[in-house]
mmCIF file of N, CA and C in Angstrom:
data_model
loop_
_atom_site.group_PDB
_atom_site.id
_atom_site.type_symbol
_atom_site.label_atom_id
_atom_site.label_comp_id
_atom_site.label_asym_id
_atom_site.label_seq_id
_atom_site.Cartn_x
_atom_site.Cartn_y
_atom_site.Cartn_z
ATOM 1 N N UNK A 230 9.854 89.745 -14.721
ATOM 2 C CA UNK A 230 9.289 91.088 -14.705
ATOM 3 C C UNK A 230 7.811 91.427 -14.490
ATOM 4 N N UNK A 231 7.031 91.824 -13.357
ATOM 5 C CA UNK A 231 5.909 91.679 -12.702
ATOM 6 C C UNK A 231 5.528 93.093 -13.087
ATOM 7 N N UNK A 232 3.619 94.107 -13.485
ATOM 8 C CA UNK A 232 3.619 95.087 -13.195
ATOM 9 C C UNK A 232 3.363 95.834 -11.210
ATOM 10 N N UNK A 233 3.775 96.552 -11.935
ATOM 11 C CA UNK A 233 3.661 97.387 -9.605
ATOM 12 C C UNK A 233 1.706 97.101 -8.879
ATOM 13 N N UNK A 234 1.969 96.451 -8.847
ATOM 14 C CA UNK A 234 0.252 95.870 -7.966
ATOM 15 C C UNK A 234 -0.440 97.189 -7.408
ATOM 16 N N UNK A 235 -1.917 97.240 -7.752
ATOM 17 C CA UNK A 235 -2.464 98.663 -7.353
ATOM 18 C C UNK A 235 -1.605 100.320 -8.238
ATOM 19 N N UNK A 236 -0.995 99.535 -8.061
ATOM 20 C CA UNK A 236 -0.567 101.193 -8.976
ATOM 21 C C UNK A 236 -1.172 102.026 -9.843
ATOM 22 N N UNK A 237 -1.455 100.755 -10.500
ATOM 23 C CA UNK A 237 -2.396 101.257 -11.718
ATOM 24 C C UNK A 237 -0.912 101.691 -12.643
ATOM 25 N N UNK A 238 0.262 102.117 -12.224
ATOM 26 C CA UNK A 238 1.021 102.095 -13.286
ATOM 27 C C UNK A 238 1.602 100.794 -13.829
ATOM 28 N N UNK A 239 2.435 101.547 -15.028
ATOM 29 C CA UNK A 239 2.796 99.997 -15.793
ATOM 30 C C UNK A 239 3.761 99.942 -15.500
ATOM 31 N N UNK A 240 4.877 100.711 -15.201
ATOM 32 C CA UNK A 240 6.153 99.511 -13.793
ATOM 33 C C UNK A 240 6.434 99.221 -14.000
ATOM 34 N N UNK A 241 7.867 98.550 -14.903
ATOM 35 C CA UNK A 241 7.725 97.214 -13.903
ATOM 36 C C UNK A 241 8.750 97.294 -12.961
ATOM 37 N N UNK A 242 8.358 96.004 -12.157
ATOM 38 C CA UNK A 242 8.882 96.079 -11.637
ATOM 39 C C UNK A 242 10.328 94.246 -11.549
ATOM 40 N N UNK A 243 11.341 93.494 -11.111
ATOM 41 C CA UNK A 243 11.508 92.637 -10.366
ATOM 42 C C UNK A 243 11.996 91.597 -9.690
ATOM 43 N N UNK A 244 11.589 90.338 -9.827
ATOM 44 C CA UNK A 244 10.877 90.421 -8.695
ATOM 45 C C UNK A 244 11.798 88.965 -8.036
ATOM 46 N N UNK A 245 13.298 88.778 -9.203
ATOM 47 C CA UNK A 245 14.089 88.344 -8.655
ATOM 48 C C UNK A 245 14.235 89.024 -7.380
ATOM 49 N N UNK A 246 14.903 88.030 -6.453
ATOM 50 C CA UNK A 246 15.881 87.758 -5.749
ATOM 51 C C UNK A 246 17.310 88.359 -6.045
ATOM 52 N N UNK A 247 17.649 87.564 -7.052
ATOM 53 C CA UNK A 247 19.251 87.343 -6.926
ATOM 54 C C UNK A 247 20.141 88.297 -8.425
ATOM 55 N N UNK A 248 18.453 88.886 -9.012
ATOM 56 C CA UNK A 248 19.163 90.103 -10.196
ATOM 57 C C UNK A 248 18.809 91.599 -9.017
ATOM 58 N N UNK A 249 17.523 91.485 -7.670
ATOM 59 C CA UNK A 249 17.196 92.527 -7.225
ATOM 60 C C UNK A 249 19.011 93.170 -6.038
ATOM 61 N N UNK A 250 19.750 91.595 -5.140
ATOM 62 C CA UNK A 250 20.724 91.749 -4.759
ATOM 63 C C UNK A 250 21.664 91.987 -5.820
ATOM 64 N N UNK A 251 21.918 91.659 -6.562
ATOM 65 C CA UNK A 251 22.697 92.452 -7.324
ATOM 66 C C UNK A 251 23.323 94.350 -8.044
ATOM 67 N N UNK A 252 21.859 94.427 -8.041
ATOM 68 C CA UNK A 252 21.409 95.916 -7.724
ATOM 69 C C UNK A 252 21.912 96.047 -6.612
ATOM 70 N N UNK A 253 21.566 96.316 -5.531
ATOM 71 C CA UNK A 253 21.861 96.468 -4.054
ATOM 72 C C UNK A 253 23.444 96.843 -4.306
ATOM 73 N N UNK A 254 24.450 95.435 -4.472
ATOM 74 C CA UNK A 254 25.336 95.144 -4.165
ATOM 75 C C UNK A 254 25.854 96.090 -5.700
ATOM 76 N N UNK A 255 26.325 96.247 -6.294
ATOM 77 C CA UNK A 255 26.801 97.337 -7.440
ATOM 78 C C UNK A 255 26.250 98.703 -7.612
ATOM 79 N N UNK A 256 24.339 99.001 -6.633
ATOM 80 C CA UNK A 256 23.908 100.567 -5.498
ATOM 81 C C UNK A 256 25.423 100.999 -4.689
ATOM 82 N N UNK A 257 25.512 99.633 -3.644
ATOM 83 C CA UNK A 257 26.885 99.932 -2.321
ATOM 84 C C UNK A 257 28.076 100.500 -3.004
ATOM 85 N N UNK A 258 28.613 100.043 -4.346
ATOM 86 C CA UNK A 258 29.662 99.975 -4.755
ATOM 87 C C UNK A 258 30.750 101.160 -5.007
ATOM 88 N N UNK A 259 31.693 102.012 -3.824
ATOM 89 C CA UNK A 259 31.812 103.198 -3.350
ATOM 90 C C UNK A 259 31.241 103.855 -2.530
ATOM 91 N N UNK A 260 30.554 103.484 -1.761
ATOM 92 C CA UNK A 260 29.674 103.893 -0.373
ATOM 93 C C UNK A 260 30.765 103.505 0.163
ATOM 94 N N UNK A 261 30.624 104.475 1.646
ATOM 95 C CA UNK A 261 31.368 104.571 2.542
ATOM 96 C C UNK A 261 31.210 104.322 3.565
ATOM 97 N N UNK A 262 30.116 103.329 4.411
ATOM 98 C CA UNK A 262 30.101 102.496 4.866
ATOM 99 C C UNK A 262 28.993 101.555 4.604
ATOM 100 N N UNK A 263 29.363 100.013 5.491
ATOM 101 C CA UNK A 263 28.812 98.692 5.246
ATOM 102 C C UNK A 263 29.586 97.805 5.048
ATOM 103 N N UNK A 264 29.317 97.329 4.643
ATOM 104 C CA UNK A 264 29.491 95.808 5.053
ATOM 105 C C UNK A 264 30.690 95.763 3.450
ATOM 106 N N UNK A 265 29.062 95.619 2.219
ATOM 107 C CA UNK A 265 29.908 94.902 0.869
ATOM 108 C C UNK A 265 30.091 96.040 0.556
ATOM 109 N N UNK A 266 30.765 97.464 1.131
ATOM 110 C CA UNK A 266 31.701 98.690 0.961
ATOM 111 C C UNK A 266 32.759 99.102 1.014
ATOM 112 N N UNK A 267 32.873 98.026 3.135
ATOM 113 C CA UNK A 267 34.123 97.861 3.572
ATOM 114 C C UNK A 267 35.033 96.925 1.853
ATOM 115 N N UNK A 268 34.217 95.135 2.092
ATOM 116 C CA UNK A 268 34.869 94.029 0.955
ATOM 117 C C UNK A 268 35.152 94.730 0.042
ATOM 118 N N UNK A 269 34.651 95.351 -0.667
ATOM 119 C CA UNK A 269 34.888 96.286 -2.204
ATOM 120 C C UNK A 269 36.767 96.995 -2.115
ATOM 121 N N UNK A 270 36.386 98.102 -0.415
ATOM 122 C CA UNK A 270 37.487 99.194 -0.412
ATOM 123 C C UNK A 270 38.968 97.865 -0.078
ATOM 124 N N UNK A 271 38.444 96.365 0.296
ATOM 125 C CA UNK A 271 39.396 95.666 0.461
ATOM 126 C C UNK A 271 40.129 94.820 -0.568
ATOM 127 N N UNK A 272 39.831 95.501 -1.491
ATOM 128 C CA UNK A 272 40.140 94.823 -2.938
ATOM 129 C C UNK A 272 39.378 93.096 -3.332
ATOM 130 N N UNK A 273 39.579 93.037 -4.589
ATOM 131 C CA UNK A 273 39.544 91.123 -4.816
ATOM 132 C C UNK A 273 40.545 90.276 -4.612
ATOM 133 N N UNK A 274 41.221 90.364 -3.891
ATOM 134 C CA UNK A 274 41.355 89.054 -2.523
ATOM 135 C C UNK A 274 40.767 88.985 -1.626
ATOM 136 N N UNK A 275 40.404 89.784 -1.098
ATOM 137 C CA UNK A 275 40.483 89.899 0.130
ATOM 138 C C UNK A 275 38.910 89.269 0.080
ATOM 139 N N UNK A 276 37.402 89.667 -0.913
ATOM 140 C CA UNK A 276 36.425 88.968 -1.968
ATOM 141 C C UNK A 276 36.826 87.641 -2.267
ATOM 142 N N UNK A 277 37.508 87.346 -2.633
ATOM 143 C CA UNK A 277 38.334 85.794 -2.940
ATOM 144 C C UNK A 277 38.543 85.312 -1.953
ATOM 145 N N UNK A 278 38.199 85.597 -0.836
ATOM 146 C CA UNK A 278 38.922 84.222 0.011
ATOM 147 C C UNK A 278 36.988 84.875 0.902
ATOM 148 N N UNK A 279 36.863 85.569 1.556
ATOM 149 C CA UNK A 279 35.222 86.055 1.588
ATOM 150 C C UNK A 279 34.486 84.213 0.858
ATOM 151 N N UNK A 280 34.701 84.092 0.096
ATOM 152 C CA UNK A 280 33.916 83.460 -0.906
ATOM 153 C C UNK A 280 33.901 82.507 -0.136
ATOM 154 N N UNK A 281 36.009 82.067 -0.179
ATOM 155 C CA UNK A 281 35.693 81.062 0.497
ATOM 156 C C UNK A 281 36.432 80.132 1.110
ATOM 157 N N UNK A 282 35.356 81.061 2.004
ATOM 158 C CA UNK A 282 35.029 80.839 3.266
ATOM 159 C C UNK A 282 34.031 80.684 3.636
ATOM 160 N N UNK A 283 33.730 80.864 2.867
ATOM 161 C CA UNK A 283 31.821 81.165 2.478
ATOM 162 C C UNK A 283 31.523 79.195 1.929
ATOM 163 N N UNK A 284 32.029 79.316 0.980
ATOM 164 C CA UNK A 284 31.840 77.799 -0.133
ATOM 165 C C UNK A 284 32.338 77.039 1.769
ATOM 166 N N UNK A 285 33.794 77.145 1.785
ATOM 167 C CA UNK A 285 34.010 76.209 3.178
ATOM 168 C C UNK A 285 32.460 75.556 4.157
ATOM 169 N N UNK A 286 32.785 76.978 4.804
ATOM 170 C CA UNK A 286 31.211 76.780 5.586
ATOM 171 C C UNK A 286 29.751 76.221 5.056
ATOM 172 N N UNK A 287 29.548 76.272 3.470
ATOM 173 C CA UNK A 287 28.388 75.456 3.505
ATOM 174 C C UNK A 287 28.695 74.354 3.165
ATOM 175 N N UNK A 288 29.428 73.539 2.659
ATOM 176 C CA UNK A 288 30.030 72.461 2.546
ATOM 177 C C UNK A 288 29.946 71.704 4.377
ATOM 178 N N UNK A 289 30.503 72.154 4.992
ATOM 179 C CA UNK A 289 30.416 71.547 6.565
ATOM 180 C C UNK A 289 28.821 71.830 7.007
ATOM 181 N N UNK A 290 28.473 72.869 6.318
ATOM 182 C CA UNK A 290 26.926 72.099 6.725
ATOM 183 C C UNK A 290 25.785 71.441 5.418
ATOM 184 N N UNK A 291 26.152 71.447 4.770
ATOM 185 C CA UNK A 291 26.605 70.060 4.005
ATOM 186 C C UNK A 291 27.060 68.795 4.444
ATOM 187 N N UNK A 292 27.694 68.537 5.138
ATOM 188 C CA UNK A 292 28.362 67.354 5.371
ATOM 189 C C UNK A 292 27.597 67.175 6.960
ATOM 190 N N UNK A 293 27.038 68.235 7.500
ATOM 191 C CA UNK A 293 25.773 67.797 8.980
ATOM 192 C C UNK A 293 24.939 66.577 8.503
ATOM 193 N N UNK A 294 24.124 66.540 9.710
ATOM 194 C CA UNK A 294 22.670 65.617 9.878
ATOM 195 C C UNK A 294 21.498 66.641 9.298
ATOM 196 N N UNK A 295 22.023 68.445 9.374
ATOM 197 C CA UNK A 295 20.518 69.246 9.826
ATOM 198 C C UNK A 295 20.800 70.181 7.737
ATOM 199 N N UNK A 296 19.696 69.397 6.820
ATOM 200 C CA UNK A 296 19.940 69.913 6.001
ATOM 201 C C UNK A 296 19.204 71.105 5.207
ATOM 202 N N UNK A 297 18.605 71.385 6.371
ATOM 203 C CA UNK A 297 18.255 73.137 6.277
ATOM 204 C C UNK A 297 19.446 74.170 6.759
ATOM 205 N N UNK A 298 20.749 73.778 7.605
ATOM 206 C CA UNK A 298 22.358 73.931 7.611
ATOM 207 C C UNK A 298 22.427 75.032 6.318
ATOM 208 N N UNK A 299 21.873 74.125 5.015
ATOM 209 C CA UNK A 299 23.077 74.198 4.471
ATOM 210 C C UNK A 299 22.500 75.660 3.760
ATOM 211 N N UNK A 300 21.098 75.633 3.965
ATOM 212 C CA UNK A 300 20.375 77.218 3.524
ATOM 213 C C UNK A 300 21.192 78.290 3.386
ATOM 214 N N UNK A 301 20.962 78.647 5.197
ATOM 215 C CA UNK A 301 21.611 80.645 5.329
ATOM 216 C C UNK A 301 22.915 80.462 4.453
ATOM 217 N N UNK A 302 23.950 79.043 4.580
ATOM 218 C CA UNK A 302 24.838 79.128 3.940
ATOM 219 C C UNK A 302 25.532 79.371 2.756
ATOM 220 N N UNK A 303 24.460 79.502 1.592
ATOM 221 C CA UNK A 303 24.132 78.927 0.943
ATOM 222 C C UNK A 303 24.151 80.386 0.396
ATOM 223 N N UNK A 304 22.998 80.666 1.372
ATOM 224 C CA UNK A 304 23.012 82.915 0.887
ATOM 225 C C UNK A 304 23.714 83.860 1.363
ATOM 226 N N UNK A 305 24.985 83.383 1.956
ATOM 227 C CA UNK A 305 26.167 83.558 2.280
ATOM 228 C C UNK A 305 28.143 82.935 1.300
ATOM 229 N N UNK A 306 27.480 82.316 0.191
ATOM 230 C CA UNK A 306 28.149 81.876 -0.181
ATOM 231 C C UNK A 306 27.633 83.341 -1.940
ATOM 232 N N UNK A 307 26.248 83.058 -2.332
ATOM 233 C CA UNK A 307 25.793 83.504 -3.007
ATOM 234 C C UNK A 307 26.483 84.954 -3.166
ATOM 235 N N UNK A 308 25.741 85.458 -2.316
ATOM 236 C CA UNK A 308 26.314 86.639 -2.083
ATOM 237 C C UNK A 308 27.693 86.930 -1.946
ATOM 238 N N UNK A 309 28.936 86.487 -1.100
ATOM 239 C CA UNK A 309 29.575 87.093 -1.591
ATOM 240 C C UNK A 309 30.319 86.858 -2.566
ATOM 241 N N UNK A 310 29.939 85.416 -3.504
ATOM 242 C CA UNK A 310 30.395 84.686 -5.914
ATOM 243 C C UNK A 310 29.687 86.494 -5.823
ATOM 244 N N UNK A 311 27.992 86.910 -5.675
ATOM 245 C CA UNK A 311 28.399 88.109 -6.771
ATOM 246 C C UNK A 311 28.619 89.326 -5.955
ATOM 247 N N UNK A 312 29.779 90.143 -5.245
ATOM 248 C CA UNK A 312 30.052 90.292 -4.396
ATOM 249 C C UNK A 312 31.610 90.722 -5.807
ATOM 250 N N UNK A 313 31.618 89.245 -5.531
ATOM 251 C CA UNK A 313 33.336 89.230 -6.715
ATOM 252 C C UNK A 313 32.647 89.454 -8.173
ATOM 253 N N UNK A 314 31.855 88.950 -8.466
ATOM 254 C CA UNK A 314 31.140 89.028 -9.552
ATOM 255 C C UNK A 314 31.633 90.794 -10.878
ATOM 256 N N UNK A 315 30.608 91.712 -9.644
ATOM 257 C CA UNK A 315 30.422 92.836 -9.544
ATOM 258 C C UNK A 315 31.996 93.363 -9.456
ATOM 259 N N UNK A 316 32.787 92.686 -8.888
ATOM 260 C CA UNK A 316 34.110 93.459 -8.584
ATOM 261 C C UNK A 316 35.287 93.559 -9.801
ATOM 262 N N UNK A 317 35.225 92.235 -9.905
ATOM 263 C CA UNK A 317 34.743 91.834 -11.588
ATOM 264 C C UNK A 317 34.835 92.676 -12.867
ATOM 265 N N UNK A 318 33.225 93.577 -12.774
ATOM 266 C CA UNK A 318 32.824 94.164 -13.307
ATOM 267 C C UNK A 318 31.618 92.737 -14.666
ATOM 268 N N UNK A 319 31.638 92.099 -13.397
ATOM 269 C CA UNK A 319 30.823 91.722 -13.922
ATOM 270 C C UNK A 319 29.824 90.807 -13.561
ATOM 271 N N UNK A 320 28.203 90.471 -14.220
ATOM 272 C CA UNK A 320 27.074 90.181 -13.775
ATOM 273 C C UNK A 320 26.491 88.874 -13.537
ATOM 274 N N UNK A 321 25.539 88.849 -13.171
ATOM 275 C CA UNK A 321 25.061 87.472 -13.180
ATOM 276 C C UNK A 321 24.069 87.229 -14.526
ATOM 277 N N UNK A 322 24.280 87.933 -14.755
ATOM 278 C CA UNK A 322 23.797 88.022 -17.055
ATOM 279 C C UNK A 322 25.210 87.686 -17.696
ATOM 280 N N UNK A 323 26.090 87.807 -17.232
ATOM 281 C CA UNK A 323 27.194 86.457 -17.875
ATOM 282 C C UNK A 323 27.082 85.310 -17.076
ATOM 283 N N UNK A 324 27.557 84.961 -16.214
ATOM 284 C CA UNK A 324 26.660 83.759 -15.662
ATOM 285 C C UNK A 324 25.618 83.098 -17.024
ATOM 286 N N UNK A 325 24.712 83.800 -16.360
ATOM 287 C CA UNK A 325 23.919 83.237 -16.865
ATOM 288 C C UNK A 325 23.979 82.627 -18.831
ATOM 289 N N UNK A 326 24.957 83.295 -19.517
ATOM 290 C CA UNK A 326 25.585 83.333 -20.669
ATOM 291 C C UNK A 326 26.133 81.925 -20.663
ATOM 292 N N UNK A 327 26.741 81.973 -20.051
ATOM 293 C CA UNK A 327 28.146 80.369 -19.851
ATOM 294 C C UNK A 327 27.245 79.634 -20.033
ATOM 295 N N UNK A 328 26.165 79.913 -18.656
ATOM 296 C CA UNK A 328 25.632 78.782 -18.123
ATOM 297 C C UNK A 328 24.458 77.620 -19.887
ATOM 298 N N UNK A 329 23.965 79.164 -20.980
ATOM 299 C CA UNK A 329 23.068 79.224 -22.174
ATOM 300 C C UNK A 329 24.070 78.424 -22.538
ATOM 301 N N UNK A 330 25.311 78.523 -23.044
ATOM 302 C CA UNK A 330 26.141 78.891 -23.950
ATOM 303 C C UNK A 330 26.955 77.119 -23.684
ATOM 304 N N UNK A 331 26.633 76.510 -22.039
ATOM 305 C CA UNK A 331 26.807 74.972 -21.697
ATOM 306 C C UNK A 331 25.536 74.011 -21.299
ATOM 307 N N UNK A 332 24.319 74.748 -21.689
ATOM 308 C CA UNK A 332 23.859 73.542 -22.067
ATOM 309 C C UNK A 332 23.460 72.465 -23.111
ATOM 310 N N UNK A 333 23.059 71.427 -22.648
ATOM 311 C CA UNK A 333 22.760 70.479 -23.773
ATOM 312 C C UNK A 333 23.808 69.757 -24.236
ATOM 313 N N UNK A 334 25.122 70.474 -23.317
ATOM 314 C CA UNK A 334 26.843 69.438 -23.449
ATOM 315 C C UNK A 334 26.939 68.497 -21.965
ATOM 316 N N UNK A 335 27.598 67.770 -22.400
ATOM 317 C CA UNK A 335 27.304 66.733 -21.180
ATOM 318 C C UNK A 335 28.706 67.234 -19.866
ATOM 319 N N UNK A 336 28.746 67.417 -19.164
ATOM 320 C CA UNK A 336 30.454 67.778 -18.437
ATOM 321 C C UNK A 336 31.369 67.500 -18.447
ATOM 322 N N UNK A 337 31.152 66.304 -18.943
ATOM 323 C CA UNK A 337 32.048 65.616 -19.136
ATOM 324 C C UNK A 337 33.890 66.538 -20.571
ATOM 325 N N UNK A 338 31.695 66.351 -21.054
ATOM 326 C CA UNK A 338 32.557 67.173 -22.645
ATOM 327 C C UNK A 338 33.031 67.761 -22.227
ATOM 328 N N UNK A 339 32.107 69.522 -21.963
ATOM 329 C CA UNK A 339 32.572 70.278 -21.715
ATOM 330 C C UNK A 339 33.622 70.723 -21.241
ATOM 331 N N UNK A 340 33.546 69.557 -19.525
ATOM 332 C CA UNK A 340 35.189 69.697 -19.299
ATOM 333 C C UNK A 340 36.846 69.541 -20.267
ATOM 334 N N UNK A 341 36.495 68.571 -21.134
ATOM 335 C CA UNK A 341 36.984 68.312 -21.868
ATOM 336 C C UNK A 341 36.914 70.076 -23.037
ATOM 337 N N UNK A 342 36.206 70.640 -22.507
ATOM 338 C CA UNK A 342 36.265 71.919 -23.813
ATOM 339 C C UNK A 342 37.544 72.779 -22.926
ATOM 340 N N UNK A 343 37.440 73.163 -22.329
ATOM 341 C CA UNK A 343 37.782 73.877 -21.239
ATOM 342 C C UNK A 343 39.245 73.223 -21.446
ATOM 343 N N UNK A 344 39.906 72.695 -21.469
ATOM 344 C CA UNK A 344 41.236 72.129 -21.289
ATOM 345 C C UNK A 344 42.037 72.212 -21.923
ATOM 346 N N UNK A 345 40.993 71.680 -23.419
ATOM 347 C CA UNK A 345 41.964 72.514 -24.758
ATOM 348 C C UNK A 345 42.301 73.351 -25.051
ATOM 349 N N UNK A 346 41.115 74.559 -24.251
ATOM 350 C CA UNK A 346 41.803 75.621 -24.544
ATOM 351 C C UNK A 346 43.148 76.740 -24.141
ATOM 352 N N UNK A 347 43.548 77.203 -24.967
ATOM 353 C CA UNK A 347 44.876 77.748 -25.011
ATOM 354 C C UNK A 347 45.560 78.683 -23.534
#
């Protein structure tokens, strides 16, 4: 968070693009027009399908010769993930909390702990 430059205001603005994107996506839920509103209207199954498509496109780009081609696909992937999270009533803070819970735990150990849960 930073102070709005030159405004003399103590109002904070969020300079994290992912948080701003999440807020925009949430604001468009229930809207009547726009791509994000269409995704919400079509339901979680369609949102999940789009997320899967974007994941595949990211993998295809990663297998190509140009690393820069990964970036726009990754942006699409993150956008669709945020739409899915919003549809499920979740936020980046939920993901952050899970990552913090896992911090310092080796990947194999963490994965085995998930497998043990009923």
